[in-house]
Amino acid sequence: QISIGDVVRRAERGEGRGRMQGELYSRPRAMASMSWKPSSSPAERQLNLGGASLASELSISSQQEDLAGGPGKTGVGLESGSNLRPPLYSTEYHHDSVAGRASSSGESWAEKGGLVSKWRPKERLKTTAVALVVCLNIGVDPPDIVKVSPCARLECWVDPLSMQPQKALEAIGKSLQAQYERWQPRAKYRVSLDPTLEDVKKLCVSYRRAAKSERVLFHYNGHGVPKPTLNGEMWVFNKSYTQYIPLSVYDLQTWLSKPSIYVLDCPNAGTLMNAFENFALQRYQESAGLPVMVQHPPGRKAPPRSAELRTAMQDVILLGACGMNETLPQNVSLPADLFTSCLTTPIKIALRWFCGRSLLRNEGLNLDMIDRIPGKQTDRKTLLGELNWIFTAITDTIAWNVLPRPLFQKLFRQDLLVASLFRNFLLAERIMRAFGCMPLSCPALPPTHQHPMWHAWDLAAETCLAQLPGLLSGDPSIDYRPSSFFTEQLTAFEVWLEHGSRQKPPPEQLPIVLQVLLSQNHRLRALVLLGRFLDMGTWAVDLALSVGIFPYVLKLLQTTANELRQILVFIWTKILALDQSCKMDLTKDSSFMYFIRFLEMPDSAIPPESKAGAAFILSVVCHNHPKGQRACAQAKLVDVCLGSLQDGPTNVISGSTALLAQWLCLCLGKIWEDSFELTMQAFELGVTEKLSKLFNSASPNVRAAAIFALGSLIVLIKSDKQQDISQEEVSEHIRSPDRMVAERQAAGLLLQCANDGSPMVRREVIHALGRFAVAHASFIDIAHQATESLSGGYGRRHNRSPSAMSDLGHASFGSSGDANSAGMREHRHSAPDVKLDQARGSDASFTPNGSNGVPPVAQEPRGPGGEELSLTYSQLYQNTLATIVTANFDPSPRVTEAAKRVLQSCHFQVVPLKRPAVQKSTSSFSFSPKRNKDRSKLHSRFSMSSDRLSSMGQQSPGDQASSAGGGSPFSRSYSKSASASSKDGLTDLAQHFNVIKTSAEQRDPIQCRVISAAFPKSEVFEQSCEHFASPLLGSADEPCDPAWPRDIDPAYVENRKHRMEESFTIARNICPQGLDHQLSVMENANDTVTALAFEALDDKLYLADSKGFVTVRKITGPAVNRFTVRQQDDRPTARSQPLGSCNMTYISILNPEYDPLLLTATAEGSVAVYRDADKRGRQRQVSSFLAVPPMWGKTSYPAVIESNAVSSQLYASGCTKPQTVHIWDLQREVCTGRIGGIDHNILKIFSASEGQPSLLVGCDSGSVLYYDLRDPRHYISISEPYDKGKLVGTALINNDVQIVCGYGNGRLKIFDIRAGALSKCKDFEGHDHVKSRMTSFASHKCGTIFATSSLHSIKVWNSEGNLLSTARPHGNFLPRSGSLQVLAFHPTRHLLSAGGADSATSIYCSYG
């Protein structure tokens, strides 16, 4: 490996350039997740330039927080002393509109948004035939041309007077053909010298027939014939050369047809072009049935008809030497065919013209030297080759900056010969305009003869030609010094990158960067600068593709240079993030192998972000591309991905490792997606077990990607591809016993994540389980019908109670420590076609408690092939259907929509009951099938007990799962809490809805796997692609926090944090005299206020009411937004409570230093987080989950929620588990543990405000438990029970060393925790329990004051228990009806808000 510094410095010394100004690359930005760290190898350590390594310069943001250091830790790169923490919910999928762009159509999200231009030509044309017509009649001058003496004589650089006329004519024809062959050597050429009319006709007709639909070029040299006429006629000869015969342009159009290109090198060429356009327009009008507007004479310019004329001339290109009534230059220093020379020999004519104008002619430079320039035009290391290279770059740059993008694509990227002619046409315009001629073209080009880039050409030419006398002197010590043109242009491009943006004009140097890629000396720097440009956004990628960068970077994949690996991967991630159709080019010549080899390299040599980019590229290659899937599978990509997954940690994957694991999983899923053969090979490799280990990842993206990969193993057939499949082959795969068993095992693993804290993960679970339900539709139906016999008939016949049946269902997917788990696994992998008599004596049949000989399930439930539906499999199918049905009531609308569409695809429908059912089912999962009147639909009563709902196939965790800091996965800690719930904890779902089977149609196994458009599509792949479509590289002035969001300025955040700290310090050090001055009163639409929260800096108050509405108001101003958190659906809670009710019990503000987020929680345990809640109509949900095991119907134990914005944790209790506290990590969106062993129901939870690991738990017994969250298995202190009043609230005060508790009878108690046990310091009466009881309690985060309220008063106390002030609710004039139910302090100021049942909310301060 060669270091970047060595390469650049070596090139600088060789080219005589000075040192570059500034660093080559920018430093990584603050929002970068994990910098690309340089490896420990000496070669990698040399990758330095200006103190910044290539790894750091190409630092890529994975947008995944590195949580290894724990929440609240500061990422590297921030200034010393800064303690900014990563914000919550800052990854791509948490932002809006991502899911709406998800699609499996093969187009990227950018294409859906219309960001991709037509950079790739729809059709590529080639010029396959070139007809060269030369009319010179050497020795005879045309009668209407007056030539000066001396005048220009050279034709194709041949002097016609230096030899006999016929030989001269032949030499000119050969030279003209050779000049064209340099630009298109593979075309067919025929030269017609001084032809007759018949000769031209035969030539044109034969070439059109040979070219078929390709382009034909017609070159006409009319220097020896009269000027074209206004009738649109050019001249040829008769056989005896005694007369000039007119050749009409109309006839020429007929013979050559389209597509064609005409080069007209003759005087008055503009007349022929006018006639050509008029005749073409006339033909188009006749063919289209439009009124024909005949222009007479045809050679005059017709009135503008832009639309019709563009259509008529669509496939025709015209190049004319001069305009109407113009003659050609006759300067003796120029050739007579100046226009042809510019088009075919541009370097020679450009240098000869430059030599006559340059001061170098006074230093010994002459025209003879121009003809003896050393080198070849194809060798860029020589003088002539570099001049040609510079000329190509400059003319490309002029055209790209001047022409519209579609026209540039048509003229400069569609046909190599046309592109060369138009590059040279720009030179012809510059030179011929200097002699009074105006070359014309159709399509017309804007003037370019005064473009600033021509000055760059003059400078480069002068620099190179200045060395020419020395090079031609014969001195061997004189070597050619390469031009600094490309280095200077790259520097200019770098300057643009520092200051440019989408709103500014695009960089002029972009085509030059493309040319620089051809040079090994400049390639690395050009690629890095190109990567920085592409990172600016999809618009930049679109510009680069339109300029023609694609074939160059595709060709570079054949290189073996190690220093180009990372930047090439980065560039290709940007290209494929914009346009996924480029995967066809990678597959065509096996270029994708470059990225497989890249993934195979040792981890020490390649950073994880770069490998993640390679995995992304390979996943796109396989996305909706069967050819790419097969090619990658044959290249052993599955083994490579699995090997990379095994090399990293499996329990806690975060930061850059998470990004790599995420894309390895997505790549695996895309390899075998929709392929029966490849999925079976994956099952044989044991991928299900390896993927399931990633369910414990700290990153929601990794969990979702692993679920996607696991769900993709269950193959479905898209309805639009049904005709392309082989029925026999598919039937063989579908009926394979091994496949059925493997898919059931995958479904059992998927059920573990059904209650994940991330909506994205839950939606992927529903999508994957939906695939399983559709593929096994017949078994789902059988399990649906057979449950009644399982719960009733089977249990009674074999003396099994319903609870035993439920235990059997739990054992089927128990933990690995279960005594029955081994038998379960053996049965789960047994052959599915076990007969009844075989099952009785087979160990494959599941036997609880290790006993043998248990009779199997009744014979009625059988599969399509006679397969018995064993009890374990029946429970699996029941749990699958139960999970999908339960997801219909998920707090996330995206999950709910997916679940409804899955049920629709499975022909089920959830119908709410109008009134609660009386009968309750005690079975684990029961159906009561019955027919409707027309017997066309099968209606089924669907009920779920708490045991079945809670199990859902979850694993039972060990006792150590209760540790909050253990990082245990959600499915372990949360599911244990759910599975241990009692039947009284959840109301039977059968009281609220039916599940109706909407179709009784029996379908064969192949038809079952055909999905319609209604089936939901997975979103995780499209969402993850947004990462690479977003800017990933950083700038020099931003710190390097791992999870910093891209759109937030660190200085802005630091300023907000400083303001919060100042305000909080004042509130903590200065105790107010009281809070009895009413600052404002606000009404809340006659709804009971149930929760209040202040925003720290923006003077806003958030109010939540009992109907599910959130109102955001200015503290002293109007409302700025109002919205509902209820889903507009038929949730059971909406049926069991009054219509429209959604009792919100808690709201809080997250990310106060950044753009604040609103967290809401309901009495049912549903938690949702909203972004932009203070912007009218623009609020959007970024996350939601059930913080406690669900309770269907009205609960006696409403959820108790408390959040801590500093530690990013949430604590929840109530509903089915009122004696357990669930601890959630909001950043990871996972339940990290639970606190159990509490003997009484929990009423209040209080978390330390400064992020200290302290938690208070108040119980209905009146006691308060104090926990240290570093070891929450046992509480540290506990207060004595108090049964004379219900606990209203509790808080930590006096620097978190004392606890204050308020009770419903008006008593206030202060405890000290420093003695090891809660010792009571003070017990006093806060409110008179006879007149009015205490209704609410709140404390300030500074811990120096707290407040209580009753029906008639609001009292504020200091931390010593002294009364500071008393205020009347909502003012002192007239009392309002209804009691105060909620109090809330401002987090950093002495402000108190109070609200209650009378819908009015007041704000109090210490002074007016």
PDB file of C-alpha atoms in Angstrom, residues 119 121 123-125 183 215 261 317 319 343 391-427 429 441 443-446 448 454 511 514-515 545-549 551-552:
ATOM      1  CA  TRP A 119     -28.557  10.305 -17.035  1.00  0.00           C
ATOM      2  CA  PRO A 121     -29.438   7.307 -22.366  1.00  0.00           C
ATOM      3  CA  GLU A 123     -30.893   4.203 -26.480  1.00  0.00           C
ATOM      4  CA  ARG A 124     -27.311   4.358 -27.584  1.00  0.00           C
ATOM      5  CA  LEU A 125     -26.776   5.136 -31.264  1.00  0.00           C
ATOM      6  CA  TRP A 183     -12.679   9.250 -34.193  1.00  0.00           C
ATOM      7  CA  ARG A 215     -26.731   6.644 -37.699  1.00  0.00           C
ATOM      8  CA  ILE A 261     -25.758  13.594 -39.325  1.00  0.00           C
ATOM      9  CA  ILE A 317     -27.895  16.571 -36.643  1.00  0.00           C
ATOM     10  CA  LEU A 319     -23.199  21.003 -38.795  1.00  0.00           C
ATOM     11  CA  LEU A 343     -13.789  18.915 -36.732  1.00  0.00           C
ATOM     12  CA  PHE A 391      -8.392  19.852 -24.925  1.00  0.00           C
ATOM     13  CA  THR A 392     -10.930  17.069 -24.378  1.00  0.00           C
ATOM     14  CA  ALA A 393     -11.395  18.052 -20.736  1.00  0.00           C
ATOM     15  CA  ILE A 394     -11.859  21.740 -21.580  1.00  0.00           C
ATOM     16  CA  THR A 395     -14.353  21.252 -24.383  1.00  0.00           C
ATOM     17  CA  ASP A 396     -16.323  18.774 -22.275  1.00  0.00           C
ATOM     18  CA  THR A 397     -16.362  21.292 -19.447  1.00  0.00           C
ATOM     19  CA  ILE A 398     -17.566  24.101 -21.690  1.00  0.00           C
ATOM     20  CA  ALA A 399     -20.352  21.960 -23.122  1.00  0.00           C
ATOM     21  CA  TRP A 400     -21.476  20.666 -19.725  1.00  0.00           C
ATOM     22  CA  ASN A 401     -21.625  24.133 -18.226  1.00  0.00           C
ATOM     23  CA  VAL A 402     -23.408  25.732 -21.178  1.00  0.00           C
ATOM     24  CA  LEU A 403     -25.790  23.140 -22.583  1.00  0.00           C
ATOM     25  CA  PRO A 404     -29.012  21.890 -21.023  1.00  0.00           C
ATOM     26  CA  ARG A 405     -28.560  18.481 -19.451  1.00  0.00           C
ATOM     27  CA  PRO A 406     -30.707  16.537 -21.983  1.00  0.00           C
ATOM     28  CA  LEU A 407     -28.914  18.136 -24.914  1.00  0.00           C
ATOM     29  CA  PHE A 408     -25.523  17.433 -23.357  1.00  0.00           C
ATOM     30  CA  GLN A 409     -26.514  13.803 -22.915  1.00  0.00           C
ATOM     31  CA  LYS A 410     -27.657  13.530 -26.519  1.00  0.00           C
ATOM     32  CA  LEU A 411     -24.641  15.185 -28.132  1.00  0.00           C
ATOM     33  CA  PHE A 412     -21.768  14.248 -25.819  1.00  0.00           C
ATOM     34  CA  ARG A 413     -22.695  10.912 -24.247  1.00  0.00           C
ATOM     35  CA  GLN A 414     -24.724   8.990 -26.809  1.00  0.00           C
ATOM     36  CA  ASP A 415     -22.367   8.488 -29.779  1.00  0.00           C
ATOM     37  CA  LEU A 416     -18.577   8.659 -29.648  1.00  0.00           C
ATOM     38  CA  LEU A 417     -18.248  10.162 -33.123  1.00  0.00           C
ATOM     39  CA  VAL A 418     -20.957  12.756 -32.510  1.00  0.00           C
ATOM     40  CA  ALA A 419     -19.370  13.685 -29.189  1.00  0.00           C
ATOM     41  CA  SER A 420     -15.992  14.185 -30.837  1.00  0.00           C
ATOM     42  CA  LEU A 421     -17.463  16.270 -33.633  1.00  0.00           C
ATOM     43  CA  PHE A 422     -19.300  18.547 -31.236  1.00  0.00           C
ATOM     44  CA  ARG A 423     -16.258  18.987 -28.986  1.00  0.00           C
ATOM     45  CA  ASN A 424     -14.323  20.045 -32.056  1.00  0.00           C
ATOM     46  CA  PHE A 425     -17.253  22.177 -33.238  1.00  0.00           C
ATOM     47  CA  LEU A 426     -16.715  24.371 -30.168  1.00  0.00           C
ATOM     48  CA  LEU A 427     -13.169  24.982 -31.416  1.00  0.00           C
ATOM     49  CA  GLU A 429     -16.796  28.319 -33.564  1.00  0.00           C
ATOM     50  CA  SER A 441     -25.499  23.504 -35.795  1.00  0.00           C
ATOM     51  CA  PRO A 443     -29.639  21.434 -32.567  1.00  0.00           C
ATOM     52  CA  ALA A 444     -28.352  24.939 -32.030  1.00  0.00           C
ATOM     53  CA  LEU A 445     -25.716  25.577 -29.372  1.00  0.00           C
ATOM     54  CA  PRO A 446     -25.374  28.791 -27.365  1.00  0.00           C
ATOM     55  CA  THR A 448     -19.163  29.399 -26.469  1.00  0.00           C
ATOM     56  CA  TRP A 454     -10.664  28.901 -23.349  1.00  0.00           C
ATOM     57  CA  PRO A 511     -16.037  17.059 -16.237  1.00  0.00           C
ATOM     58  CA  LEU A 514     -13.845  12.713 -14.858  1.00  0.00           C
ATOM     59  CA  GLN A 515     -10.847  13.114 -17.159  1.00  0.00           C
ATOM     60  CA  LEU A 545     -23.809  10.666 -13.416  1.00  0.00           C
ATOM     61  CA  SER A 546     -25.074  13.129 -15.993  1.00  0.00           C
ATOM     62  CA  VAL A 547     -21.538  14.275 -16.723  1.00  0.00           C
ATOM     63  CA  GLY A 548     -20.581  10.670 -17.470  1.00  0.00           C
ATOM     64  CA  ILE A 549     -18.756   9.453 -14.387  1.00  0.00           C
ATOM     65  CA  PRO A 551     -18.280   4.104 -16.972  1.00  0.00           C
ATOM     66  CA  TYR A 552     -15.085   5.387 -15.364  1.00  0.00           C
TER      67      TYR A 552
END
